[in-house]
Every structure is written in structure tokens, then in C-alpha cells.
XYZ file of C-alpha atoms in Angstrom:
656
model
C 60.755 140.284 101.019
C 58.484 143.037 101.363
C 54.329 141.658 100.114
C 52.204 140.199 102.935
C 50.169 137.456 101.761
C 47.043 138.051 101.395
C 46.559 137.424 96.578
C 44.191 135.082 98.392
C 41.943 137.058 100.262
C 41.582 139.065 96.478
C 40.834 136.131 94.703
C 38.556 134.496 97.308
C 36.165 138.694 97.438
C 36.268 138.249 93.692
C 35.050 134.863 94.100
C 31.963 136.032 96.006
C 31.293 138.690 94.800
C 31.145 136.592 91.378
C 28.131 134.441 93.360
C 26.343 137.838 94.771
C 25.788 138.305 90.606
C 23.168 135.370 91.065
C 21.090 136.830 93.943
C 21.632 141.173 93.532
C 23.548 142.790 90.434
C 23.621 146.125 92.085
C 25.249 144.310 95.894
C 27.882 142.665 93.724
C 29.376 146.481 91.582
C 29.317 147.918 95.282
C 31.767 144.775 95.955
C 33.708 144.984 93.225
C 34.585 148.063 93.896
C 35.459 148.173 97.285
C 38.018 144.887 96.743
C 39.007 147.859 94.294
C 40.029 150.198 96.091
C 41.211 147.574 99.011
C 43.428 146.499 96.518
C 44.615 149.823 95.349
C 45.673 150.288 98.583
C 47.577 147.394 98.947
C 49.482 148.161 95.879
C 50.275 151.661 97.423
C 51.867 150.204 100.637
C 53.754 147.816 98.741
C 55.957 150.237 97.159
C 56.466 152.258 99.487
C 57.731 149.809 101.543
C 59.859 148.691 98.967
C 61.374 152.056 99.048
C 61.893 152.512 102.769
C 63.281 148.709 102.602
C 65.730 149.880 99.200
C 66.853 153.019 101.101
C 67.949 151.173 104.457
C 69.102 148.713 103.261
C 71.740 151.170 100.788
C 72.414 152.974 104.169
C 73.524 149.758 106.289
C 76.214 148.113 102.873
C 76.974 152.332 102.109
C 78.128 151.779 106.216
C 79.631 148.579 106.267
C 81.374 148.849 103.480
C 82.874 151.839 104.422
C 83.538 150.378 107.726
C 85.001 147.190 105.558
C 87.858 150.068 103.573
C 88.552 151.535 107.147
C 89.040 148.386 108.822
C 91.235 147.164 106.218
C 92.796 150.604 105.670
C 93.873 150.395 109.876
C 93.708 146.945 110.772
C 96.198 145.966 113.621
C 97.254 142.846 110.944
C 99.220 143.568 108.038
C 97.231 143.191 104.996
C 98.555 142.046 101.022
C 95.832 141.891 98.557
C 97.260 140.265 95.252
C 96.811 137.748 92.373
C 98.009 134.328 93.282
C 99.266 133.885 89.588
C 101.571 136.280 88.951
C 102.473 137.256 92.661
C 101.982 141.120 91.311
C 100.612 143.136 94.603
C 97.425 145.125 94.182
C 96.932 146.348 97.594
C 97.933 146.939 101.096
C 97.408 148.536 104.090
C 100.301 150.902 105.508
C 101.673 147.773 108.165
C 102.605 145.740 104.846
C 104.151 148.574 103.979
C 106.267 148.640 106.944
C 107.015 146.010 107.429
C 108.485 144.553 104.388
C 110.927 147.708 104.735
C 109.937 149.219 100.815
C 106.618 151.103 100.945
C 108.067 153.124 97.847
C 108.304 150.601 95.257
C 105.382 148.278 96.051
C 102.772 148.420 93.651
C 103.730 146.717 90.125
C 106.000 144.652 92.913
C 105.966 140.832 93.175
C 104.695 139.329 96.426
C 107.794 136.914 96.377
C 110.154 139.934 95.911
C 109.574 141.119 98.450
C 109.285 137.778 100.737
C 111.001 134.862 98.473
C 110.349 132.095 101.634
C 106.175 132.734 100.343
C 104.500 130.554 98.069
C 101.459 131.055 97.640
C 100.716 127.816 96.169
C 98.573 126.491 99.343
C 95.762 129.876 98.498
C 95.397 127.502 95.527
C 95.448 124.286 97.548
C 91.773 125.835 98.285
C 94.581 126.295 102.284
C 93.212 128.964 104.589
C 96.301 129.003 106.417
C 99.910 129.025 105.267
C 101.435 125.246 106.201
C 104.449 126.869 108.297
C 105.279 130.776 109.621
C 106.735 133.077 106.805
C 110.175 134.553 108.135
C 110.191 138.246 106.787
C 113.299 139.981 108.113
C 114.064 138.702 111.875
C 110.264 138.189 111.704
C 108.045 134.906 111.560
C 104.473 135.870 110.448
C 101.841 133.082 109.956
C 100.189 133.751 107.177
C 95.771 133.303 107.124
C 93.839 134.376 103.411
C 91.891 133.726 100.999
C 90.586 133.274 97.844
C 88.161 135.414 95.870
C 86.812 134.947 91.929
C 87.199 138.147 90.125
C 84.576 137.672 87.460
C 87.222 136.674 84.656
C 87.067 132.461 84.305
C 90.894 131.055 86.388
C 91.078 134.946 87.333
C 91.968 134.724 91.680
C 92.424 137.433 94.320
C 94.362 136.088 97.222
C 93.798 138.548 100.745
C 96.466 137.598 102.761
C 96.303 138.359 106.544
C 100.042 138.325 108.513
C 99.702 137.097 112.518
C 103.721 138.165 114.458
C 103.881 134.747 116.108
C 107.679 135.975 116.078
C 108.157 134.765 120.147
C 105.536 132.654 119.829
C 107.867 130.276 116.909
C 110.565 131.503 119.667
C 109.594 129.937 122.287
C 108.555 126.271 119.845
C 111.575 126.261 118.965
C 113.243 125.933 121.793
C 110.061 123.574 123.045
C 112.309 121.095 120.384
C 115.800 121.631 120.424
C 115.591 121.789 124.734
C 113.507 119.045 124.215
C 115.294 115.169 126.226
C 116.815 112.692 123.915
C 117.668 109.062 125.729
C 120.948 107.078 124.362
C 121.826 103.687 125.199
C 125.593 103.156 123.278
C 127.820 99.741 123.784
C 131.494 98.869 122.888
C 130.093 95.975 120.441
C 133.832 93.851 121.292
C 134.534 94.738 124.756
C 135.438 90.713 125.063
C 137.759 90.840 122.101
C 139.040 93.910 123.276
C 140.314 93.033 126.547
C 140.499 89.826 126.227
C 144.453 88.465 126.947
C 145.616 92.261 128.769
C 147.323 92.867 132.063
C 144.469 94.990 134.280
C 146.767 98.299 133.172
C 146.133 97.660 129.917
C 142.718 96.974 130.904
C 142.059 100.267 132.145
C 144.112 102.376 129.163
C 141.428 101.604 126.800
C 138.599 101.795 129.100
C 140.298 105.935 129.352
C 140.597 105.987 125.972
C 137.190 105.210 125.260
C 135.601 107.271 127.888
C 138.293 110.249 127.515
C 137.114 109.885 123.207
C 133.209 109.630 124.382
C 133.634 112.853 126.562
C 135.352 115.275 124.204
C 132.212 114.019 120.897
C 130.386 115.398 123.757
C 131.638 118.086 125.462
C 130.298 121.108 123.055
C 126.340 119.699 123.368
C 126.938 119.655 127.434
C 125.058 115.764 127.738
C 125.361 113.847 130.012
C 126.964 110.240 130.180
C 127.043 107.539 132.187
C 128.651 104.112 132.620
C 127.017 101.771 133.885
C 128.773 98.144 133.478
C 131.724 97.803 131.673
C 130.887 98.168 128.314
C 126.774 100.061 128.462
C 126.401 104.206 128.951
C 123.704 105.871 129.579
C 123.544 108.752 127.307
C 121.123 112.045 128.102
C 120.767 115.329 126.232
C 119.010 117.870 123.973
C 117.620 117.982 120.545
C 119.147 120.779 119.666
C 122.947 119.217 119.951
C 121.821 116.032 118.960
C 120.647 116.698 115.669
C 123.777 118.493 114.771
C 125.562 115.266 115.013
C 123.022 113.158 113.283
C 123.735 115.858 110.743
C 127.451 115.255 111.123
C 125.991 111.019 110.846
C 127.328 110.665 114.514
C 131.389 111.093 113.628
C 132.015 109.089 117.720
C 131.590 106.046 114.397
C 134.746 106.739 113.262
C 136.235 108.072 115.952
C 135.707 105.134 118.175
C 137.577 102.478 115.734
C 141.287 104.699 116.597
C 141.105 102.863 119.596
C 142.374 99.287 119.543
C 143.805 96.712 121.832
C 147.059 96.111 121.492
C 146.285 92.146 119.546
C 145.094 94.972 116.664
C 141.522 94.834 117.423
C 139.061 97.560 117.008
C 136.601 98.758 119.079
C 133.282 99.688 117.797
C 130.088 101.632 119.159
C 126.453 100.191 118.869
C 124.376 103.607 119.644
C 120.412 103.477 120.161
C 118.774 106.733 120.570
C 114.325 107.522 121.197
C 113.343 110.995 120.095
C 110.053 112.059 120.681
C 109.142 110.462 123.668
C 106.503 111.760 125.659
C 109.011 110.414 128.575
C 111.268 109.648 130.097
C 110.390 106.007 130.691
C 109.231 105.245 126.662
C 112.703 107.809 125.502
C 114.479 104.927 126.973
C 112.245 102.476 125.878
C 112.952 103.815 122.534
C 116.226 104.093 123.140
C 116.618 100.589 123.617
C 114.787 98.937 121.030
C 116.972 101.061 118.848
C 120.328 99.350 120.604
C 118.592 95.986 119.728
C 118.070 97.006 116.286
C 122.306 98.163 116.087
C 123.369 95.193 117.577
C 120.714 92.465 115.076
C 122.473 94.340 112.233
C 125.405 93.617 113.116
C 126.388 96.866 115.329
C 129.605 99.179 114.528
C 126.282 101.499 113.675
C 124.124 104.660 115.351
C 120.239 103.636 114.956
C 118.092 106.550 116.267
C 114.056 105.801 117.249
C 112.138 108.904 115.555
C 108.417 108.323 117.088
C 106.930 105.091 114.597
C 110.119 105.577 112.069
C 113.196 104.399 111.939
C 117.120 106.070 110.964
C 120.267 103.734 110.223
C 124.014 105.350 110.230
C 126.887 103.812 110.039
C 126.889 99.146 109.660
C 129.372 99.230 106.853
C 132.043 97.829 108.441
C 132.787 93.926 108.394
C 130.928 91.475 110.164
C 132.972 89.504 113.000
C 131.263 85.889 114.340
C 131.316 86.314 117.929
C 128.614 83.485 119.325
C 128.941 80.926 121.024
C 126.689 78.457 121.744
C 125.526 79.099 124.747
C 122.460 81.342 123.125
C 122.085 78.113 120.673
C 121.769 75.717 123.906
C 119.091 78.087 125.771
C 117.072 78.758 122.296
C 116.398 74.803 121.606
C 115.675 74.039 125.472
C 112.830 77.009 124.753
C 111.739 76.145 121.779
C 111.155 72.818 123.630
C 109.052 73.936 125.705
C 107.513 75.761 123.049
C 106.383 73.208 121.199
C 105.530 70.597 123.863
C 103.032 73.330 125.266
C 101.143 73.827 120.806
C 98.509 71.971 118.575
C 100.537 72.330 115.127
C 103.297 74.111 114.434
C 103.605 75.779 111.063
C 106.470 77.428 109.267
C 107.488 79.592 106.521
C 109.684 81.072 105.232
C 110.199 85.157 102.490
C 108.171 84.598 99.769
C 109.977 83.708 96.280
C 111.513 80.821 98.758
C 115.914 79.664 98.169
C 117.500 76.551 98.908
C 118.572 78.202 102.506
C 114.328 78.824 103.458
C 113.981 74.890 101.826
C 116.986 73.137 104.288
C 115.511 75.898 107.466
C 111.984 74.279 107.031
C 113.601 70.744 106.579
C 115.277 70.990 109.494
C 112.329 72.565 111.910
C 109.896 69.941 110.650
C 112.073 67.774 111.970
C 112.485 69.194 115.534
C 108.918 68.835 115.250
C 108.625 65.193 114.154
C 110.765 64.394 116.943
C 108.809 65.870 119.430
C 105.390 64.241 118.260
C 103.698 67.606 117.182
C 101.498 67.523 114.056
C 102.954 69.549 111.765
C 102.929 72.340 108.775
C 104.757 73.845 105.667
C 103.794 76.699 103.620
C 104.162 75.645 99.739
C 104.776 78.139 97.514
C 103.743 79.013 94.190
C 105.615 77.760 91.316
C 107.645 78.157 90.113
C 110.977 79.038 92.801
C 114.195 78.467 92.887
C 114.261 75.747 95.405
C 110.909 73.388 93.569
C 113.381 70.666 93.166
C 114.336 70.459 96.460
C 110.975 70.813 98.163
C 110.220 67.688 95.551
C 112.519 65.611 97.237
C 111.405 66.018 100.538
C 107.919 65.724 99.396
C 108.659 61.821 98.352
C 109.425 61.255 101.974
C 107.085 59.774 103.988
C 106.887 61.967 106.769
C 106.228 64.763 104.078
C 103.384 64.028 102.201
C 100.161 66.309 102.077
C 102.967 68.491 105.036
C 102.919 70.987 102.732
C 99.607 73.150 101.815
C 98.920 76.652 99.748
C 98.937 79.936 102.252
C 94.955 79.767 102.243
C 94.881 76.416 104.237
C 97.575 77.521 106.449
C 96.010 80.612 107.446
C 92.320 78.172 108.069
C 94.765 75.166 110.107
C 95.981 78.694 112.150
C 94.645 78.850 115.886
C 95.371 80.434 118.815
C 97.432 77.326 120.416
C 99.009 77.084 117.053
C 103.149 78.537 116.570
C 103.820 80.021 113.354
C 108.038 79.349 112.616
C 109.005 81.929 109.945
C 112.927 80.998 108.602
C 115.059 83.637 106.412
C 113.150 86.640 106.785
C 112.227 88.944 109.321
C 109.877 91.006 107.644
C 106.667 90.848 107.830
C 105.512 92.236 104.426
C 108.108 89.778 102.858
C 106.700 86.104 104.432
C 105.044 84.211 102.459
C 101.788 84.676 103.737
C 101.974 87.336 105.968
C 98.382 86.977 107.670
C 99.711 83.568 109.478
C 101.747 87.154 112.148
C 97.891 88.164 113.079
C 95.631 85.308 113.063
C 96.437 85.246 116.698
C 99.388 82.502 117.165
C 102.178 82.521 118.641
C 105.176 83.495 116.445
C 108.831 82.228 116.823
C 111.156 84.253 113.519
C 114.692 81.694 112.560
C 116.875 84.221 110.928
C 120.556 85.734 110.171
C 119.413 88.814 108.169
C 119.859 91.816 109.217
C 117.370 94.257 110.772
C 115.155 96.113 108.843
C 112.808 98.806 110.723
C 109.695 97.071 109.492
C 109.819 93.464 111.879
C 107.975 90.943 112.937
C 107.183 92.089 116.838
C 107.530 91.035 119.833
C 107.843 87.702 118.800
C 107.213 84.036 121.557
C 110.650 83.063 120.614
C 113.261 84.986 118.252
C 116.545 83.041 117.454
C 117.821 85.817 115.564
C 121.585 85.837 114.890
C 123.420 87.744 111.582
C 126.991 86.903 111.935
C 125.067 83.267 110.942
C 125.854 82.203 107.007
C 122.676 81.178 106.510
C 119.578 80.809 108.913
C 120.018 76.485 107.471
C 123.312 76.663 109.807
C 120.728 78.734 112.650
C 118.376 75.687 112.564
C 121.222 72.863 112.540
C 123.073 73.961 116.054
C 119.422 73.505 116.973
C 119.029 70.494 115.058
C 121.929 69.147 117.867
C 120.573 70.167 120.424
C 117.669 68.451 120.044
C 117.740 65.267 118.047
C 118.995 62.394 118.754
C 121.225 60.657 116.540
C 120.048 58.937 113.200
C 116.607 60.982 114.216
C 117.459 63.961 111.149
C 116.804 62.167 107.021
C 119.825 62.089 104.505
C 117.015 63.910 102.542
C 116.604 66.260 105.508
C 120.698 67.445 105.980
C 121.459 67.760 102.449
C 118.818 70.179 102.219
C 119.924 71.647 105.556
C 123.977 71.386 104.045
C 122.292 73.257 100.170
C 121.350 75.746 102.500
C 124.597 77.192 104.156
C 126.443 76.155 100.825
C 124.133 78.467 98.757
C 123.902 81.513 101.479
C 128.536 80.842 101.835
C 128.689 80.637 98.351
C 129.953 77.480 98.449
C 132.470 78.250 102.554
C 133.919 81.371 100.797
C 131.816 84.031 102.109
C 130.177 84.521 105.380
C 131.437 81.536 106.613
C 132.628 81.452 110.528
C 134.299 78.155 113.221
C 130.979 77.348 114.091
C 129.308 76.594 109.552
C 131.860 74.258 109.283
C 131.227 72.800 112.732
C 127.338 72.292 111.188
C 128.520 71.696 108.375
C 130.435 68.662 109.678
C 127.193 67.553 111.799
C 126.006 66.923 108.542
C 128.252 64.981 107.125
C 128.161 62.468 110.333
C 123.794 62.748 109.217
C 124.533 61.246 105.794
C 124.396 64.422 103.611
C 126.119 63.326 99.882
C 128.041 66.689 99.367
C 127.401 64.875 95.698
C 123.496 65.312 95.667
C 123.991 68.996 97.521
C 126.326 69.583 94.686
C 123.616 68.689 92.131
C 121.623 71.404 93.790
C 123.592 74.020 91.884
C 123.648 72.295 88.418
C 121.494 74.304 85.468
C 120.891 73.972 81.935
C 122.361 74.793 78.961
C 119.824 77.422 77.914
C 120.150 78.930 82.321
C 124.233 78.984 81.831
C 124.300 80.781 78.178
C 121.114 83.628 79.864
C 123.517 84.043 82.512
C 127.019 84.576 81.348
C 125.261 86.718 78.813
C 124.478 89.365 81.478
C 128.223 89.196 82.506
C 128.643 90.339 79.353
C 126.732 93.087 79.268
C 128.793 94.266 82.971
C 129.999 97.989 82.853
C 131.728 98.696 86.017
C 131.060 102.114 88.291
C 132.804 103.799 90.516
C 135.725 101.503 89.930
C 135.352 98.438 92.345
C 131.116 97.832 91.037
C 130.507 95.913 88.096
C 126.134 96.686 86.894
C 123.875 95.149 84.330
C 120.764 94.894 83.171
C 118.948 93.102 80.957
C 115.598 92.796 79.917
C 115.256 89.959 79.480
C 112.469 87.651 81.986
C 115.763 85.540 82.937
C 114.264 84.939 87.376
C 115.567 85.686 90.331
C 117.924 82.392 90.585
C 120.095 83.442 87.826
C 120.018 87.333 87.483
C 121.310 85.943 91.522
C 124.421 83.842 90.265
C 125.102 85.948 87.962
C 126.146 88.616 89.909
C 127.878 85.508 92.201
C 129.434 85.093 88.778
C 130.561 87.885 88.704
C 132.537 88.937 92.127
C 134.680 86.676 91.005
C 136.125 89.574 88.090
C 140.023 91.026 89.331
C 138.705 94.495 90.659
C 134.808 93.329 91.484
C 133.370 93.913 94.793
C 130.370 94.367 94.617
C 127.922 93.723 92.067
C 124.350 94.733 90.697
C 121.916 92.990 88.450
C 118.114 95.271 86.710
C 116.056 92.506 85.479
C 112.210 93.122 84.830
C 109.598 89.996 86.165
C 105.942 90.273 86.873
C 105.538 93.848 85.707
C 108.193 95.476 87.979
C 111.746 95.832 87.821
C 114.292 93.631 90.833
C 117.682 94.227 92.014
C 119.913 91.349 93.256
C 122.886 92.783 94.817
C 126.629 90.701 95.795
C 129.893 92.067 98.108
C 132.861 90.184 98.736
C 132.566 92.139 101.482
C 134.167 95.665 101.559
C 130.952 96.738 99.933
C 127.676 96.880 102.553
C 125.135 96.137 99.777
C 122.516 95.803 102.302
C 122.749 99.672 102.882
C 123.267 100.631 98.877
C 119.932 98.174 99.101
C 117.846 100.122 101.980
C 117.734 103.351 100.743
C 116.024 101.305 97.689
C 113.786 100.221 99.746
C 115.109 96.817 99.917
C 117.422 94.931 102.252
C 119.899 91.976 102.619
C 122.527 91.345 104.561
C 125.792 93.029 104.136
C 126.761 90.264 101.370
C 123.160 89.207 99.693
C 120.491 91.984 99.066
C 118.342 93.162 96.819
C 114.897 95.339 95.973
C 111.734 95.152 94.061
C 110.208 98.478 91.770
C 107.231 98.120 91.114
C 105.972 99.978 88.173
C 109.567 100.712 86.835
C 111.735 99.377 84.457
C 114.828 98.167 84.501
C 116.577 101.193 83.252
C 114.120 103.689 85.153
C 115.742 101.944 88.254
C 119.785 101.982 87.165
C 119.579 105.533 87.776
C 118.941 105.382 91.717
C 120.710 102.314 91.646
C 123.924 104.582 90.713
C 122.793 107.085 93.199
C 122.729 105.154 95.730
C 126.193 104.073 95.397
C 127.612 107.856 94.765
C 125.072 108.646 98.501
C 127.413 105.230 99.873
C 130.554 106.369 99.072
C 130.176 110.381 99.351
C 129.418 108.943 103.204
C 132.632 107.517 103.540
C 132.169 103.935 102.273
C 134.834 102.440 105.984
C 131.720 104.129 108.002
């Protein structure tokens, strides 16, 4: 740094002196002497400048070191240097000594012993700021830090600076705990409660419900406003709301203690909106959460916390609360929608069963009646309802109707209507890309809505009280088709779907289910042909009973079995159904492998909501039939997870 670029000058001078020697030796000698004198002077200057620079640098560095040491000692921030691998304290300034309150025993002490809440992993991860404030006594500290290598292999020292943010943390905490939460409450069965009662009795029930709600909210200072006979608007702060959230909303149990003279117990559905930017957005969140609660059967609370949903309750038996009005309205809307479309594409969930095929057959009959071209997504073989699809494809009307998912996606356009049956979750459909193709979406489903669902469909016929998707489609068929428009095989397919999901009309049946079955029978459905859909060969029958043979009781009324054999989902589901016939068993679970992952098939006789259990494992379904998938796991690895989910279900209270 101290040398100037004169080397090239001396080289040129020597070359010039050499050329001069060809003409005059004495002149050449004089030039060489002059060059030598200049070079010696140049070197002397370099040496002198080096000494001056080194003296200057030494003065500066010693001054900086002294200033650095002085700054660390007298810093207004607490500073501590420690080994992150052992937590041994190496050095600290006076302010950190006072921060810990134990200056006499600081050295040869571990930092985690003085500040138990401090963890140094964030430093080892390369971060320079602790993920959250560190509590020390009654104060909160934001900790900055960095690592320095000491020269030894894998040996580091960490220097941390502690900033007192107690006041800031208190303000932030007050901000978060006082943010508004909007709730919308609905008495699910208000009409059933007051039916046939005198005005005085109705008033007594309303008063009792109001009294229990006010008692629940009194300590929190929330605002409760009844704006309809069975609807309430609730506004409270996040802090009290979180307390009730942690207790899993005990008001759900309290309200069920209100009963009408005819023995009907009141049930409550609640939707809460949190983390919204505006009051309007909070109300929108709450309204969406309430819709979710009602679509899942009611008697529960749903919290929409920003983009996420959280579910509480929803374990009581579902009671049919349907009328023909909704079916007639949806049938009219569907007719209008089909009148304005070029084509229809219908699909169900992956690995379609008889309920999917029955619903698809009904939608195809409706489209045929309206004169709209229709295609159905064909599932890759094998799948449970494959034989029923073959029978439909034998009809002239169904030739070329079933197409692969790739071709259906190619055919879809902005003037296409995509009808999704027997599922409301986009990831479970046979062709999820169809949902984002720009086509208008129609959803017909009876499963409880999960956290992921098909958003903003053009038309939704979602009824968790229905026995099956086939039943819902059959109700639409009755309003759209004339007598004789439904083919016999179509009627049998729809009836087979109902028989499958009701376990032969023994579960999840209401008066509408039997009315629908009677209509299908009049349309030509042959019960003997429907029963053939449920026949199995001898090998599958033996496999099913081998699965049942390995069943083990759990929690008294649960039956769990697992197998390492590739048995297929249909056989596993039938085995779970059969286990419900065992005396004292209220819910059954079958774990089995398929395609490199574990599957769970769950069934319930009605007293246990298997959907709640499966949802905690990432699955879904309805109260009586549910399931889950576990990629990359074996049934043995899933078994403790399943038992943990069952334990949590009963720990929270099976009647909640």
C-alpha cells in the first residue's frame, strides 16, 4: 500500500542506458549511476513511509480496542458472552449482572440457569434476533446476538445484547388481547323447541336461553344482541374469547340443558371471526364460520382465525331438519343453470363408490332431460363401483359418456358446468384441475364441511342431514324429470348408493330417505339387482372376516384392527361395518396398507362421531362414516396416533 508505481520507470531507464552504451560508454555509465541513486532514494522513502503507516495503524487499532472494551463495559445495554454449546458464561458487563440479580455467582454459571427461558438455538441457526422476547423477572427483553469462531474446530462464542422491551411488550399484549372478535350464534332447533307450545312456554324457553348466554358472557364484558328469534350477534375482546376458546366453549353443554316440555333439548351453533382487518371482515369471517358449523351438522363452534378454521363440539347425533322447499329451490336453480350452458361434466371423489356412481347417474339423467351434452370423469381401474359403471355404459345413452380426467379437462371451458357429487373437498375430487378451469361449479354433497372446501360454487346443495349424495340427487330428479324419464339401471344405481351409505336403511335414515327409495322403486329399481351390487366372492369374504378376527377392544366401546395385507378399501370398509354388529361396539376402526401408505376406515353406530376423530388425523367424512390417509406410514406407525386421537376425543367429553 505504501509503494508507488515506479518500477516500470526504472526498467525503462535501464533499457535506455543499455541503448546509450552502443554510442557512448561514459554517458551510459553516468546514466546507470543516476538510476542507482534514484532507486536507493526511492527505497529509503518506501521504508520510511511503511514505518509511519504502521505507527499510525497501531495507534488507531489500540485506540479502537480501548474504545471497544470501554464501550462494552459501559454500554447502556446488558451484554453477555457465553459458549452456545455449553451455555457457560465467559464475560458480561455490569448491567447484565444487575439484570440477573446474582452477580456473585455469575461466572462458572450457565446462562440457562440464570435465565431458564433463554434458548440459544436461534444463534446456532444463524439468526441474529431471538424469536420472541425473553422474560427475566418482571421484565421482557429482546435479545440480539451473533456468533464468533474462536479458531478451534466447531468452537464458538456468542455475544448477546439485551434490550428492555417491557413497556413495548405490555402495549403489544394489550393490543392483541383487546382486539375485537365477532361471533354469530344460532339456536339450531328453535322451531322444534317451540312447536306446539303456548306463548308463555315459548317465552320461558327464550328467557332461559338468554339467561344462560348472559351468564356465560357476564365476566367478559361482551356485548350480546339478539337480532332475530334464533340469532345473536356477539362482540367481545380477544382475551376473554381465548379463555372460552381454551375451555372449548362450555356454553355448548349449558344450552343443551334447556329443554322444551316435549323433551327437545336446545342446541347452539356458533361462528367466530378473528384477526380481521375491519369490523366488516370480522363479521364476514363469523358468518362463514357459522355456515361451516351448520353445514357440519350444528351443535358446535367454528372459529375462523385469519385463514384457518378450528372446530369445537359437533359430536351429538344429527337430527333430520329438512323440508322439500330447499330441494325444489335447488332443482329450479339447477334447471336454469343447465339452460345456459354448453355442456356438463360430472365427477365425484377419487376411488368412487356406489354413492358416487348413483349420484352421477342421476345428474346424467337430468342433463339428458334438459338436452345438454354431459361427460363423466372415469376413474382408473380398479375401484369399488366399477361393475355398476359397466352396467351404465352398456346403455346407448352412456356410450362415450365416461372419459378420462385429462380429456374432461381438455373439454372444460368458461361455459361448462362442473358438477361435483359426494365430496366438498377440492383435493379429494377425481380431477381437482377442473375446479380451476374457469367452469361454473355445482356441489351436491352430504358430508360435513371440512376446513378445505370448494369455495364460491355457482350452486351448492349441501345437506349433512341427508343419508347420501344419491338421495340428494334423487330429490332433484323428482322435480326435474317426468315419470318414465329415469332408466331402470339409473334408478338402481341411485338406490344402491342410498343402500350403501345407510347400511341397508339401518343408519342415517329419515322420512325423506324412505320417500326417495319409494320413488326409485316406482321408477323401476329392482331390489334384487341392487342387492347383487353388495355380493362378494369367497376370497374377499374370508379376508373380511380375517380382519374382524384381529379386532381388539379399546376404550370399552371401540374396536380397532390392523392388517399388513393389501385388502382394498372396499373390503376394509365392509369389515368396519361388520364390527358394528358386535355387541357393545359403538365405533370401529380398520388400519390397512395400500400404495405405500396407510389408510384408516372408521364407522360408528351413532353414539360416537368418527368424523371428529378422523379430522384430528387429517381425514374427514361424516358422523357415521369417515376415514384418513397417512402417506409414507405403515398401519403399525399409525396405530398410536389413532389411539391418541380417540383418547383426546373422550378426554374432551364424548357428549360435547
